[in-house]
Short mmCIF file of C-alpha atoms in Angstrom, two decimals:
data_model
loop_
_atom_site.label_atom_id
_atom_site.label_comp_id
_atom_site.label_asym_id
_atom_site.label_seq_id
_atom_site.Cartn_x
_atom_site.Cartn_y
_atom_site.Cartn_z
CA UNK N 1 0.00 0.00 0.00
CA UNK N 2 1.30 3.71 -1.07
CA UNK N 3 0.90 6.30 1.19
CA UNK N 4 -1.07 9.06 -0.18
CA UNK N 5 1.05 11.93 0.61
CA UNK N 6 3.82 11.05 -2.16
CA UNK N 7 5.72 8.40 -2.68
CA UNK N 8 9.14 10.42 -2.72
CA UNK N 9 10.52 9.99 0.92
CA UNK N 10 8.31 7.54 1.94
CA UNK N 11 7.33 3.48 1.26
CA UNK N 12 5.54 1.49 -1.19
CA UNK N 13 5.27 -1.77 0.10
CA UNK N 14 3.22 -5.14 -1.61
CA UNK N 15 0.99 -7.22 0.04
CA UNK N 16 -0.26 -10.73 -1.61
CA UNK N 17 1.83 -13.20 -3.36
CA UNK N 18 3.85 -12.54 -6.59
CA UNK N 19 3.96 -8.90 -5.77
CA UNK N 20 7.62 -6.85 -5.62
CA UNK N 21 8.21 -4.36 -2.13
CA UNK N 22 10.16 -1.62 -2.60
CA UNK N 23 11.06 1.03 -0.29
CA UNK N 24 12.65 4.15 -0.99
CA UNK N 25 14.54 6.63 1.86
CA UNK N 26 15.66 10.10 1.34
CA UNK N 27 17.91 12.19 3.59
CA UNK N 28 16.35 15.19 4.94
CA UNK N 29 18.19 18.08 3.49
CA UNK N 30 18.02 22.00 3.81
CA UNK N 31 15.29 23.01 1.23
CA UNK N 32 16.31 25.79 -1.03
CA UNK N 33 14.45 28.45 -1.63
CA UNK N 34 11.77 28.18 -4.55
CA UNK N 35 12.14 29.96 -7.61
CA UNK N 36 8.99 31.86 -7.82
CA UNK N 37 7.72 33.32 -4.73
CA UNK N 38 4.01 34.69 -4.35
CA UNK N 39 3.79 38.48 -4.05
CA UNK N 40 4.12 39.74 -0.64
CA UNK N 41 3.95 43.53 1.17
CA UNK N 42 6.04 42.41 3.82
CA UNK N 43 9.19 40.65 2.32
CA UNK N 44 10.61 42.64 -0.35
CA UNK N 45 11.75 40.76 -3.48
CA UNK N 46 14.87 41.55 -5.39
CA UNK N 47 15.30 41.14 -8.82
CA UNK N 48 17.93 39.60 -11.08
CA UNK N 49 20.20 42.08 -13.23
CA UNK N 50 21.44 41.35 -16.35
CA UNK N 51 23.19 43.30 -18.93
CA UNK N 52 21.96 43.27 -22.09
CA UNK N 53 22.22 45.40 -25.29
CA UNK N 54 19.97 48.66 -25.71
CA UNK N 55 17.84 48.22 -29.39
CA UNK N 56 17.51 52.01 -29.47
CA UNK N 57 21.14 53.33 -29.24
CA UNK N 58 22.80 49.78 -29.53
CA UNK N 59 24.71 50.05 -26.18
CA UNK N 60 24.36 48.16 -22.96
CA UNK N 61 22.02 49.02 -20.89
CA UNK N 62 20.54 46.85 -17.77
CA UNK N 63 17.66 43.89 -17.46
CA UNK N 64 15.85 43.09 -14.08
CA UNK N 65 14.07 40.23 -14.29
CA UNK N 66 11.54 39.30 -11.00
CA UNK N 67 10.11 35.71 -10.88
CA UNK N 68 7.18 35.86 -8.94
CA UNK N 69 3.43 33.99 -8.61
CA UNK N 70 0.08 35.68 -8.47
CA UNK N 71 -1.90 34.06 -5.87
CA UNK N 72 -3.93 31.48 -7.09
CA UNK N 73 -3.23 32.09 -10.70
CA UNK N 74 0.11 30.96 -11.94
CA UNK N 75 3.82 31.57 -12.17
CA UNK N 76 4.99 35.34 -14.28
CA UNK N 77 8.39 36.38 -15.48
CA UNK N 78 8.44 40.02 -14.56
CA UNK N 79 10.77 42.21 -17.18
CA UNK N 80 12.05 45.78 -16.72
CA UNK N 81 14.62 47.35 -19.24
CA UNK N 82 16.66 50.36 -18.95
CA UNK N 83 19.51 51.90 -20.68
CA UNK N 84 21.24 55.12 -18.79
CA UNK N 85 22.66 56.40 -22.52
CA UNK N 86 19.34 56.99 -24.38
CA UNK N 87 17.10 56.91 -21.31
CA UNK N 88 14.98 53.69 -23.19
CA UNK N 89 12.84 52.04 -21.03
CA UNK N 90 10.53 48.82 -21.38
CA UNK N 91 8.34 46.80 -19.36
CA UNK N 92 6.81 43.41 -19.80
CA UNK N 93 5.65 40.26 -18.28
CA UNK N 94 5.74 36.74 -19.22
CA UNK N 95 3.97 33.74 -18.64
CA UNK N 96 6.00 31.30 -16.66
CA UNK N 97 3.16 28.90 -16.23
CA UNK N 98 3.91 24.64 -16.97
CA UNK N 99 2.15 23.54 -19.92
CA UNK N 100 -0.47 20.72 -19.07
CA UNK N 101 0.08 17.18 -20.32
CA UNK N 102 -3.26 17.63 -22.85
CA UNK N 103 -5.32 20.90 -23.39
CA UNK N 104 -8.34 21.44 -22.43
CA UNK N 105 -11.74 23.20 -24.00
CA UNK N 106 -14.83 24.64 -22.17
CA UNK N 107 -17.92 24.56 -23.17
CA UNK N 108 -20.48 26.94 -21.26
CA UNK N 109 -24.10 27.08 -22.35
CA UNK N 110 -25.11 30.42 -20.89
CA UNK N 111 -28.57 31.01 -19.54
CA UNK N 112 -28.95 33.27 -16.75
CA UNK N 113 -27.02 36.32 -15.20
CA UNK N 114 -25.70 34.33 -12.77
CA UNK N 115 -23.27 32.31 -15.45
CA UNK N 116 -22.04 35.94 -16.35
CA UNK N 117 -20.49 36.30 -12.59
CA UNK N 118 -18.81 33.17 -12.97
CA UNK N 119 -14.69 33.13 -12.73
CA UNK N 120 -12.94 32.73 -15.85
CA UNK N 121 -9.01 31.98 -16.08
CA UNK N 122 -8.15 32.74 -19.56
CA UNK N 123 -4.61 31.82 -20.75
CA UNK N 124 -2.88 34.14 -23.25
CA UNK N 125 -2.76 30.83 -25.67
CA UNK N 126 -6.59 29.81 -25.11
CA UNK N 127 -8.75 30.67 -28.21
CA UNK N 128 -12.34 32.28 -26.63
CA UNK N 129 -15.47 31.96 -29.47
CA UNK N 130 -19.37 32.46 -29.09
CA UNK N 131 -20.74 30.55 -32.07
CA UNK N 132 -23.75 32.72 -32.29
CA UNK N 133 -22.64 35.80 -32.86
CA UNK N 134 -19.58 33.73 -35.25
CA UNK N 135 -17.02 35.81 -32.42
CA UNK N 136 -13.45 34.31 -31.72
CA UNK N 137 -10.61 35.99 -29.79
CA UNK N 138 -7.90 34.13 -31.25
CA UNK N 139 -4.89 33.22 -28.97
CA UNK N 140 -2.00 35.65 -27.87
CA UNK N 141 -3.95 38.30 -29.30
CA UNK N 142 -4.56 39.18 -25.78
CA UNK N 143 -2.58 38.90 -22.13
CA UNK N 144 -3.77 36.26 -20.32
CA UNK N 145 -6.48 37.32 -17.13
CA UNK N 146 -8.10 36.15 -14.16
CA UNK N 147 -11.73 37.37 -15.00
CA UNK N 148 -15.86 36.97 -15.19
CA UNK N 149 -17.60 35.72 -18.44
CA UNK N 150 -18.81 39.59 -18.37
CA UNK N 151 -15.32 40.68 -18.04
CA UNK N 152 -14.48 38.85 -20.84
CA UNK N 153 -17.56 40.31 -23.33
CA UNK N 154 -16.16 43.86 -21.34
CA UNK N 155 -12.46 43.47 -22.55
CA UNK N 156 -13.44 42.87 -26.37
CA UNK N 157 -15.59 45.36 -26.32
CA UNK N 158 -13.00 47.65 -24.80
CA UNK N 159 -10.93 46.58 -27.50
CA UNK N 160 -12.92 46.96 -30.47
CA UNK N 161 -13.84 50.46 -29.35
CA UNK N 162 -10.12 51.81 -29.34
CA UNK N 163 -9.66 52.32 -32.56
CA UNK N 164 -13.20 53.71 -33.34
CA UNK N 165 -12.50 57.25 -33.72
CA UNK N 166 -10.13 56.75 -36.35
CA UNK N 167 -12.12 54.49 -38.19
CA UNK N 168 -15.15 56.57 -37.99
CA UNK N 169 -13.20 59.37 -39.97
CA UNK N 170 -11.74 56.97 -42.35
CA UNK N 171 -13.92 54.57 -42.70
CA UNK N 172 -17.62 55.09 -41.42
CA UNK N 173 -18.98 51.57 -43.31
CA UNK N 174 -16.95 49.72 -41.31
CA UNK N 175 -17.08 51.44 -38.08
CA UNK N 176 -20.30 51.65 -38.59
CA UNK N 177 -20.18 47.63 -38.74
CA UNK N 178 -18.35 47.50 -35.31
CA UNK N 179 -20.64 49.65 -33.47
CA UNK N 180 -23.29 47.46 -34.49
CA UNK N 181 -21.66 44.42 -33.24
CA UNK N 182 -20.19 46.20 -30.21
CA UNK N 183 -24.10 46.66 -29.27
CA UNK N 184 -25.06 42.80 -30.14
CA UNK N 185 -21.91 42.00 -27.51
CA UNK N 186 -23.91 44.50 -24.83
CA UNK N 187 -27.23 42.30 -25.70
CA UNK N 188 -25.46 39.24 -24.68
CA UNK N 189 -24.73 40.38 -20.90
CA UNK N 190 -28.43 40.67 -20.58
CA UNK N 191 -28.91 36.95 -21.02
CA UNK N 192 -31.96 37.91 -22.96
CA UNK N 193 -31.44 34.11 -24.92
CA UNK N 194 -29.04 31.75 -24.31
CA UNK N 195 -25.04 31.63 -25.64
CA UNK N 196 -22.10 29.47 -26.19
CA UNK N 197 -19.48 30.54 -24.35
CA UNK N 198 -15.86 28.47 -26.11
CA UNK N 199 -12.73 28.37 -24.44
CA UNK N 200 -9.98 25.96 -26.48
CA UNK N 201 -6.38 26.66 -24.35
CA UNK N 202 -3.98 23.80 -26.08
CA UNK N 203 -1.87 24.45 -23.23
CA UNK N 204 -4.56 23.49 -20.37
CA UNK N 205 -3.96 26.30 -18.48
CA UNK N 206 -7.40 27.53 -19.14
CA UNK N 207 -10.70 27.48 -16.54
CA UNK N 208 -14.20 28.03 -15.97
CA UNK N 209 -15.50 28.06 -12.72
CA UNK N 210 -18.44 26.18 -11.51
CA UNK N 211 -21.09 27.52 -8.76
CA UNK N 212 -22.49 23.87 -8.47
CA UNK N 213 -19.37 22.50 -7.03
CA UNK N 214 -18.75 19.46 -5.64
CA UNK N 215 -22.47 18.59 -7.68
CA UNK N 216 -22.08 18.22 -12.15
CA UNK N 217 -22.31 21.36 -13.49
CA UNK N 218 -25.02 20.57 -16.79
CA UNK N 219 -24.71 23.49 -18.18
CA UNK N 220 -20.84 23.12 -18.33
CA UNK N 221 -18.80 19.95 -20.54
CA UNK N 222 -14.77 19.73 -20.24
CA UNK N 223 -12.83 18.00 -22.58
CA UNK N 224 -9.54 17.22 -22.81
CA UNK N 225 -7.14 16.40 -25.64
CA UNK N 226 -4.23 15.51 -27.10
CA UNK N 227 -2.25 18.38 -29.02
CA UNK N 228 -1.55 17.76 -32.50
CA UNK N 229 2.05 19.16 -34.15
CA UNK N 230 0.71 23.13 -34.84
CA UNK N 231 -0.53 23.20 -31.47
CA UNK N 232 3.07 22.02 -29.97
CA UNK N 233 4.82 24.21 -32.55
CA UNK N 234 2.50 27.04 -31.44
CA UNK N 235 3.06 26.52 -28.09
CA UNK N 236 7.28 26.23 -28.36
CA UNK N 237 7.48 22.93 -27.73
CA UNK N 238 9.37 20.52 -30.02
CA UNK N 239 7.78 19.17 -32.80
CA UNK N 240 10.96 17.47 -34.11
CA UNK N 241 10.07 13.77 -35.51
CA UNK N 242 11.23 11.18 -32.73
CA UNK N 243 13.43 8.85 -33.73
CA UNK N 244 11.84 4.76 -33.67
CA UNK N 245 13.02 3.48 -30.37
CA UNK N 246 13.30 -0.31 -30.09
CA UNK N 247 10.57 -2.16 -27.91
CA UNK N 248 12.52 -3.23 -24.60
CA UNK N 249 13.94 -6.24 -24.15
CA UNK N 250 12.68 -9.05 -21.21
CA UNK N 251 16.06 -8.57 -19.43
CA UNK N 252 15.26 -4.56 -19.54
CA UNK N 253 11.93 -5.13 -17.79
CA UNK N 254 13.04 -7.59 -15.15
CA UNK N 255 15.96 -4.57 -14.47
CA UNK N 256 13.01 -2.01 -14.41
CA UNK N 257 11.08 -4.18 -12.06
CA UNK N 258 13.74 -4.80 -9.78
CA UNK N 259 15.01 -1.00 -9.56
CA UNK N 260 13.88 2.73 -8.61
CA UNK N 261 14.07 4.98 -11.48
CA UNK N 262 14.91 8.80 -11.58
CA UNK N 263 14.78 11.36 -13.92
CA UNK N 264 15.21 15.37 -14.02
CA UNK N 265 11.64 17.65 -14.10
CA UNK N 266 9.91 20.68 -12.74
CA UNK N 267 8.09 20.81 -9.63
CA UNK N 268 4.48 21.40 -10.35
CA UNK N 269 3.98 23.56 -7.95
CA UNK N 270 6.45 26.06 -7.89
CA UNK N 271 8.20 25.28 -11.29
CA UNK N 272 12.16 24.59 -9.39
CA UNK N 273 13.87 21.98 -10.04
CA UNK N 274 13.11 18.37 -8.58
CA UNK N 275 13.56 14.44 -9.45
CA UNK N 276 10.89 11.73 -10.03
CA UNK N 277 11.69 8.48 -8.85
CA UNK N 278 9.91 5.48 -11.47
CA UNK N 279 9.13 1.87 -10.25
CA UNK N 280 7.47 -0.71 -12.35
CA UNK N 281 5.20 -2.61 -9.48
CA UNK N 282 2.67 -6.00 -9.89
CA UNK N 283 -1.02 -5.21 -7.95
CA UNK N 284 -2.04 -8.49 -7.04
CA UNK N 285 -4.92 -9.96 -8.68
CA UNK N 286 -4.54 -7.18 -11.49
CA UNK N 287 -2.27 -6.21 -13.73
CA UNK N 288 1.72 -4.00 -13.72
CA UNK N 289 1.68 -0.45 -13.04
CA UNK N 290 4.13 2.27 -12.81
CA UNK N 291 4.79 4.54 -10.20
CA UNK N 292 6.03 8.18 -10.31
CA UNK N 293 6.74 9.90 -7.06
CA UNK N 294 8.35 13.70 -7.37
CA UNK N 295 9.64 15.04 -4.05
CA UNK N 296 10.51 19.06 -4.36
CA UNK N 297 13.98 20.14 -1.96
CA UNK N 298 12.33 23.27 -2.53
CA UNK N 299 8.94 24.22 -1.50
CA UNK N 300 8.36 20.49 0.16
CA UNK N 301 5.54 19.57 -1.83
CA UNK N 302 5.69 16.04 -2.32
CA UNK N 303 3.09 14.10 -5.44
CA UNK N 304 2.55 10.60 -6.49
CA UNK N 305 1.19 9.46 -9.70
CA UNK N 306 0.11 5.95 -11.44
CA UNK N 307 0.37 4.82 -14.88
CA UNK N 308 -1.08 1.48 -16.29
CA UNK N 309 2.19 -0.64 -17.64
CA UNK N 310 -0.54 -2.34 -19.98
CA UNK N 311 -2.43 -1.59 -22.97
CA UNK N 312 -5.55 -0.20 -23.15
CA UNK N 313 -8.54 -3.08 -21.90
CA UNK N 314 -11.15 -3.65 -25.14
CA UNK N 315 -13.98 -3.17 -22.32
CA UNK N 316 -14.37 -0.57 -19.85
CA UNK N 317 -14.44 -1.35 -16.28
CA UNK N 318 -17.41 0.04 -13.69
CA UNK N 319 -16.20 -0.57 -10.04
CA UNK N 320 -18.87 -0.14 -7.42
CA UNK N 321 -18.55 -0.31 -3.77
CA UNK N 322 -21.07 -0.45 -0.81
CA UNK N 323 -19.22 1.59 1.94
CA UNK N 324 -20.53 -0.40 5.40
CA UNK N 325 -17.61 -0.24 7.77
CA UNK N 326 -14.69 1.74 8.70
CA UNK N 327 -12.33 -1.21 7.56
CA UNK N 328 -13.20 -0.65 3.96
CA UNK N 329 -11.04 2.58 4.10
CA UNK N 330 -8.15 0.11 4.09
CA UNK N 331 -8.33 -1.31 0.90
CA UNK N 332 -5.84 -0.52 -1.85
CA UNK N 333 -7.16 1.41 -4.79
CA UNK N 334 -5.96 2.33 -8.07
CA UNK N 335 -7.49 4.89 -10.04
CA UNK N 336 -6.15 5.50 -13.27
CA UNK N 337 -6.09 9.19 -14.99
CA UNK N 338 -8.89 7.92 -17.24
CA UNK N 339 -11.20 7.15 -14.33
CA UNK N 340 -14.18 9.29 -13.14
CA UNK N 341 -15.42 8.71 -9.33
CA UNK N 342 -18.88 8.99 -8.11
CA UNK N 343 -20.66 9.21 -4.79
CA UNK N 344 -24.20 8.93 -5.68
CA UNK N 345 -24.96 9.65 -2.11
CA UNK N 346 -23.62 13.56 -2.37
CA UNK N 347 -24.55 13.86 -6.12
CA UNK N 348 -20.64 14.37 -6.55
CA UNK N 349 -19.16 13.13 -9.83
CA UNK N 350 -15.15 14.02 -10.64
CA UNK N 351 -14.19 14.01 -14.08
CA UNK N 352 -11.17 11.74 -15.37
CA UNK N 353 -8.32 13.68 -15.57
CA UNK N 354 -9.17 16.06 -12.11
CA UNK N 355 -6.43 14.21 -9.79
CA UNK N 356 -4.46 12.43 -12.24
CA UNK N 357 -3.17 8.78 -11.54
CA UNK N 358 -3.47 7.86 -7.70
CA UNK N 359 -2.50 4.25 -5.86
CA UNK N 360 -3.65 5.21 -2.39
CA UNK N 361 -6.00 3.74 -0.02
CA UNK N 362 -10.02 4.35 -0.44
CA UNK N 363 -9.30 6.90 2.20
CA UNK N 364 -6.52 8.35 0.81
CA UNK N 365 -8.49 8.62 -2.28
CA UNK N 366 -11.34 10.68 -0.41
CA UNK N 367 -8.85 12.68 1.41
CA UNK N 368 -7.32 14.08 -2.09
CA UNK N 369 -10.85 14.85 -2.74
CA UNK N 370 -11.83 16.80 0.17
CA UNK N 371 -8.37 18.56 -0.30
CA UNK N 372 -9.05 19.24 -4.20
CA UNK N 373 -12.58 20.74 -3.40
CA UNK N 374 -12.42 22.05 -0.19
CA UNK N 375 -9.18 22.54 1.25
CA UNK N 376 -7.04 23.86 -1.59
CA UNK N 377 -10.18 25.79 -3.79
CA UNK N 378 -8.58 29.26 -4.54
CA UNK N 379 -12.37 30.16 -5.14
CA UNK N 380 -13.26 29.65 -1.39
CA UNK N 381 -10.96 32.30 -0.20
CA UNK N 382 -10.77 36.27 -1.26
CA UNK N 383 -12.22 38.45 -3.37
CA UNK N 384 -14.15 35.76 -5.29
CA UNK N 385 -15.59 33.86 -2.60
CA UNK N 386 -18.90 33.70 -1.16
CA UNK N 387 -20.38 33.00 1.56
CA UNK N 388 -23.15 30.50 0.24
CA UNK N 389 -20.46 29.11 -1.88
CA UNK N 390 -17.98 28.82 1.05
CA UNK N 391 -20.12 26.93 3.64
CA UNK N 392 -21.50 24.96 0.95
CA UNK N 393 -18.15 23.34 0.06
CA UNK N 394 -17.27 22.90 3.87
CA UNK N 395 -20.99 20.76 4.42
CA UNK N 396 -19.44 18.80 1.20
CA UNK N 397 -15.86 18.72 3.27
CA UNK N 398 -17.83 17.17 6.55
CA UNK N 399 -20.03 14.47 4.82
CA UNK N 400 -17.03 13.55 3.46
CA UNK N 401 -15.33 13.01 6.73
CA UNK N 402 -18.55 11.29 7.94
CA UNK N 403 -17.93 8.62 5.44
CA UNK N 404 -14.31 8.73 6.13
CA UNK N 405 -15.38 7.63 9.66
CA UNK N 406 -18.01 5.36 9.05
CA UNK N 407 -20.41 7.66 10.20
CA UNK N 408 -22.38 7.82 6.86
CA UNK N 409 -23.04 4.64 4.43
CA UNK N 410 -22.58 5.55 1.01
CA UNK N 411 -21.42 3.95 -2.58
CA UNK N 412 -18.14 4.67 -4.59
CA UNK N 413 -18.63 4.00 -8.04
CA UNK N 414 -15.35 3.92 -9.96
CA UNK N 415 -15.98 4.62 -13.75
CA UNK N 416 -12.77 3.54 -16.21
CA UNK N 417 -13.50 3.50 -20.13
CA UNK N 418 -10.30 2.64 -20.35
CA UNK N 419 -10.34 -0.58 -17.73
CA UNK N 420 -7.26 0.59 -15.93
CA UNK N 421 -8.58 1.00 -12.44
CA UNK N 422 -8.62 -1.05 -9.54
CA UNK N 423 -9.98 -1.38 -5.77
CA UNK N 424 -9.25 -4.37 -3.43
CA UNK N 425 -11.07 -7.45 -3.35
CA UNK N 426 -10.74 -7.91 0.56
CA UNK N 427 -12.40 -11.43 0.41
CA UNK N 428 -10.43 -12.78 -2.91
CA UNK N 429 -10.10 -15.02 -4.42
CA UNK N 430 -13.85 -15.25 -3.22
CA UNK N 431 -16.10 -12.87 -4.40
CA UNK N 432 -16.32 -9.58 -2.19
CA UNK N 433 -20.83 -8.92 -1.75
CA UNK N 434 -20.07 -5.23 -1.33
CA UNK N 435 -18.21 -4.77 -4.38
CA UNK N 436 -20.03 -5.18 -7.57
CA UNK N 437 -17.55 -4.86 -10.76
CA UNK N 438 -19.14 -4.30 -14.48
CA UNK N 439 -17.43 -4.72 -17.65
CA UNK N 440 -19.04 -2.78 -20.76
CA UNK N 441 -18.32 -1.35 -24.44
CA UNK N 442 -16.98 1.99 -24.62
CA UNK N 443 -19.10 4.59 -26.54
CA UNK N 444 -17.97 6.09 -29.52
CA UNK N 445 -17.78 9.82 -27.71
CA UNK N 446 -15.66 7.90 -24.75
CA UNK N 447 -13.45 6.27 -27.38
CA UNK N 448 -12.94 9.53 -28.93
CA UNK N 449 -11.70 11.13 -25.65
CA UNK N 450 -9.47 8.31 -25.28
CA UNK N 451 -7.74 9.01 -28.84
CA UNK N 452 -9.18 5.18 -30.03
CA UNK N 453 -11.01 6.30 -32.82
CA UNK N 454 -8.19 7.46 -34.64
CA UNK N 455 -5.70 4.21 -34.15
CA UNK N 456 -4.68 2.40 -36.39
CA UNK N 457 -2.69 -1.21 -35.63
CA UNK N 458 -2.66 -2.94 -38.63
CA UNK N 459 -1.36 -2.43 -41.96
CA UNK N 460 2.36 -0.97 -41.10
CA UNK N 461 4.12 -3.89 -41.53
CA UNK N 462 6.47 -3.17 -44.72
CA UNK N 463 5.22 -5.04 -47.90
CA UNK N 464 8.07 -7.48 -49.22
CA UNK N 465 10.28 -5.78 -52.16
CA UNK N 466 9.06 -6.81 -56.18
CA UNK N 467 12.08 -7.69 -58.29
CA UNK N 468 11.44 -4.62 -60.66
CA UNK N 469 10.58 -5.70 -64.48
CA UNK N 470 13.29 -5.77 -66.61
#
């Protein structure tokens, strides 16, 4: 069983027959301090100076650059140029932000006021369109802001109206045009009939809040994808063809199974520097899985992550169990990134994708839950929060707990299209009569989310040479 709170620093240890422990140990060092730090009045930041040439008189002249992190938005590059021979001068900031695994896109029917208050993280790469009124902002046309869906309809407007003046004495057709439109983009902040609201952000750093929360928002669908090659190249990542890498060999995966792993990445939560430790692992009764664990020397945040070693199942797999005793918090779970979780009970449903891979416990599973929703919502606190909202998502935080306890009887449905999930069989190899576990054809629109569709398997093997006529 892995504890929840990362596997980095801590144990992973097998139970059942056939299954490989491993246990991992890390020396307690003095963390160094992370690379962006959240802006604070009371401990002054000082920026890094660099010297760099002036573009205006083509002299050196000086660069301060300030890494810093806007509370509950994301990591910013802070520029300032100045050269002391022409007395240039330019300011800018930069998006320091990770890049998600897969993008994401929002779909927002809108049918009330009330949708126009809700909070709206807008990435300078995410592409914003309302179908009706054939609108699109396309990406890094604008900065990326933390917003409403009416300060969103506010800023175009804003920024079709700049230039209006001008137009209007060069070219009153077409201003003429904009004003009109300008006054169909008022209309739509009325909610006098419903809109699409579209936000596609290839780099996933995109969001739209939901008032329902923990419950489904209806009016809201999230997708996520895979990026195709324009989308890396417009994003700066490589798009360079990889070169074919030969399958591994069975000696290779009896090394991999017998050792730990590690690699170079970023922390994802404050972007420094840190090392994943990989560990191939057998579940019992199941199937091989790897493990990532990332353990950051620098802010202390610690993560754990699961991966199926396996292919994708032809059936999809519906785990559901009948929570009757405090024991059943115990058993070992794996939920895999394509698995959704439901507690009929609460009405709570979390999409695939919300807390990546996870082999925890069933409690350690609800605990990342509570912590997701409740705990760690930057929408509870500040500005945005509400009171309504707030105490709502705390009455979700203590039936939780209640469950937790064995207070409260409820069912956990695990949902996998992909059949990559898991959860203990307590009484194996006899059947458990709380747990009831499905198997069932995927859906074309599941499929599709999966990238199955699309795959093709057969037909690469290279047809045999003709001797050419002669």
């Amino acid at each position: 069983m892995c504890n929840s709170a990362g596997l980095g620093g801590g144990t992973c240890s097998g139970r059942g027959s056939g299954e490989a422990g491993w246990k991992m140990s890390v020396l307690e060092e003095p963390r160094s301090p992370p690379l962006f730090k959240e802006l604070s009045a009371e401990e002054e930041q000082q920026p890094t100076e660099i010297q760099s040439l002036c573009m205006s008189c083509y002299r050196n002249g000086v660069t301060r650059l300030l890494l810093t992190k806007i509370p509950f938005f994301k990591e910013v590059i802070v520029s300032s140029f100045t050269c002391e021979n022409c007395d240039w001068s330019n300011t800018e900031i930069q998006s320091a932000g990770r890049i998600q695994d897969q993008g994401v896109r929002y779909t927002l029917n809108v049918r009330s006021k009330q949708d126009m208050n809700r909070e709206v993280v807008k990435a300078d790469s995410a592409t914003a369109k309302i179908p009706e009124l054939d609108f699109e902002i396309p990406a890094f046309t604008q900065k990326g802001a933390l917003s409403t869906i009416e300060g969103l309809i506010d800023r175009a407007v804003s920024g079709l109206e700049q230039d209006q003046p001008v137009r209007k004495a060069t070219d009153p057709d077409v201003a003429a045009q904009i004003d009109e439109f300008i006054a169909k983009l008022g209309k739509l902040k009325e909610v006098e009939t419903p809109f699409t609201l579209i936000i596609d952000d290839p780099s996933g750093n995109s969001f739209i809040e939901n008032p329902n929360a923990p419950q489904v928002d209806e009016a809201l669908v999230v997708a996520h994808y895979n990026r195709n090659a324009q989308q890396d190249a417009l994003l700066g990542l490589q798009t360079d063809d990889v070169a074919e890498v030969e399958p591994p060999s069975e000696n290779t995966i009896e090394e991999m199974r017998n050792e730990v792993l590690q690699f170079n990445t970023n922390c994802p939560e404050c972007n420094a520097p840190a090392s994943t430790n990989m560990k191939l692992v057998q579940i019992p009764h199941f199937k091989e899985v790897i493990i990532m664990a990332t353990n950051c020397d620098s802010c202390g945040n610690r993560t754990n992550e699961v991966k199926s070693g396996g292919a994708t199942e032809h059936l999809g797999t519906k785990i559901t169990l009948r929570i009757t005793d405090p024991s059943d918090m115990t058993r070992d779970l794996l939920k895999s990134e394509t698995c959704s979780v439901i507690i009929p009970e609460l009405d709570f449903e979390l999409g695939m994708a919300a807390i990546g891979g996870k082999f925890t416990t069933l409690e350690g599973l609800l605990k990342d839950i509570k912590d997701l929703i409740v705990d760690k919502n930057p929408f509870t606190v500040g500005d945005s929060s509400t009171v309504e909202r707030t105490e709502k998502l705390r009455e979700f935080g203590r039936k939780l707990e209640a469950i937790i306890s064995g207070e409260m009887e409820a069912h956990i449905i695990l949902d996998d299209p992909a059949g990559n999930s898991y959860l203990q069989n307590v009484y194996a190899p006899d059947p458990d009569p709380e747990m009831k576990t499905e198997k069932y054809e995927r859906t074309f629109d599941q499929s599709e989310e999966l990238g199955l569709n699309d795959m093709k398997t057969e037909g690469y093997q290279e047809k045999e040479e003709q001797p050419a006529d002669r």
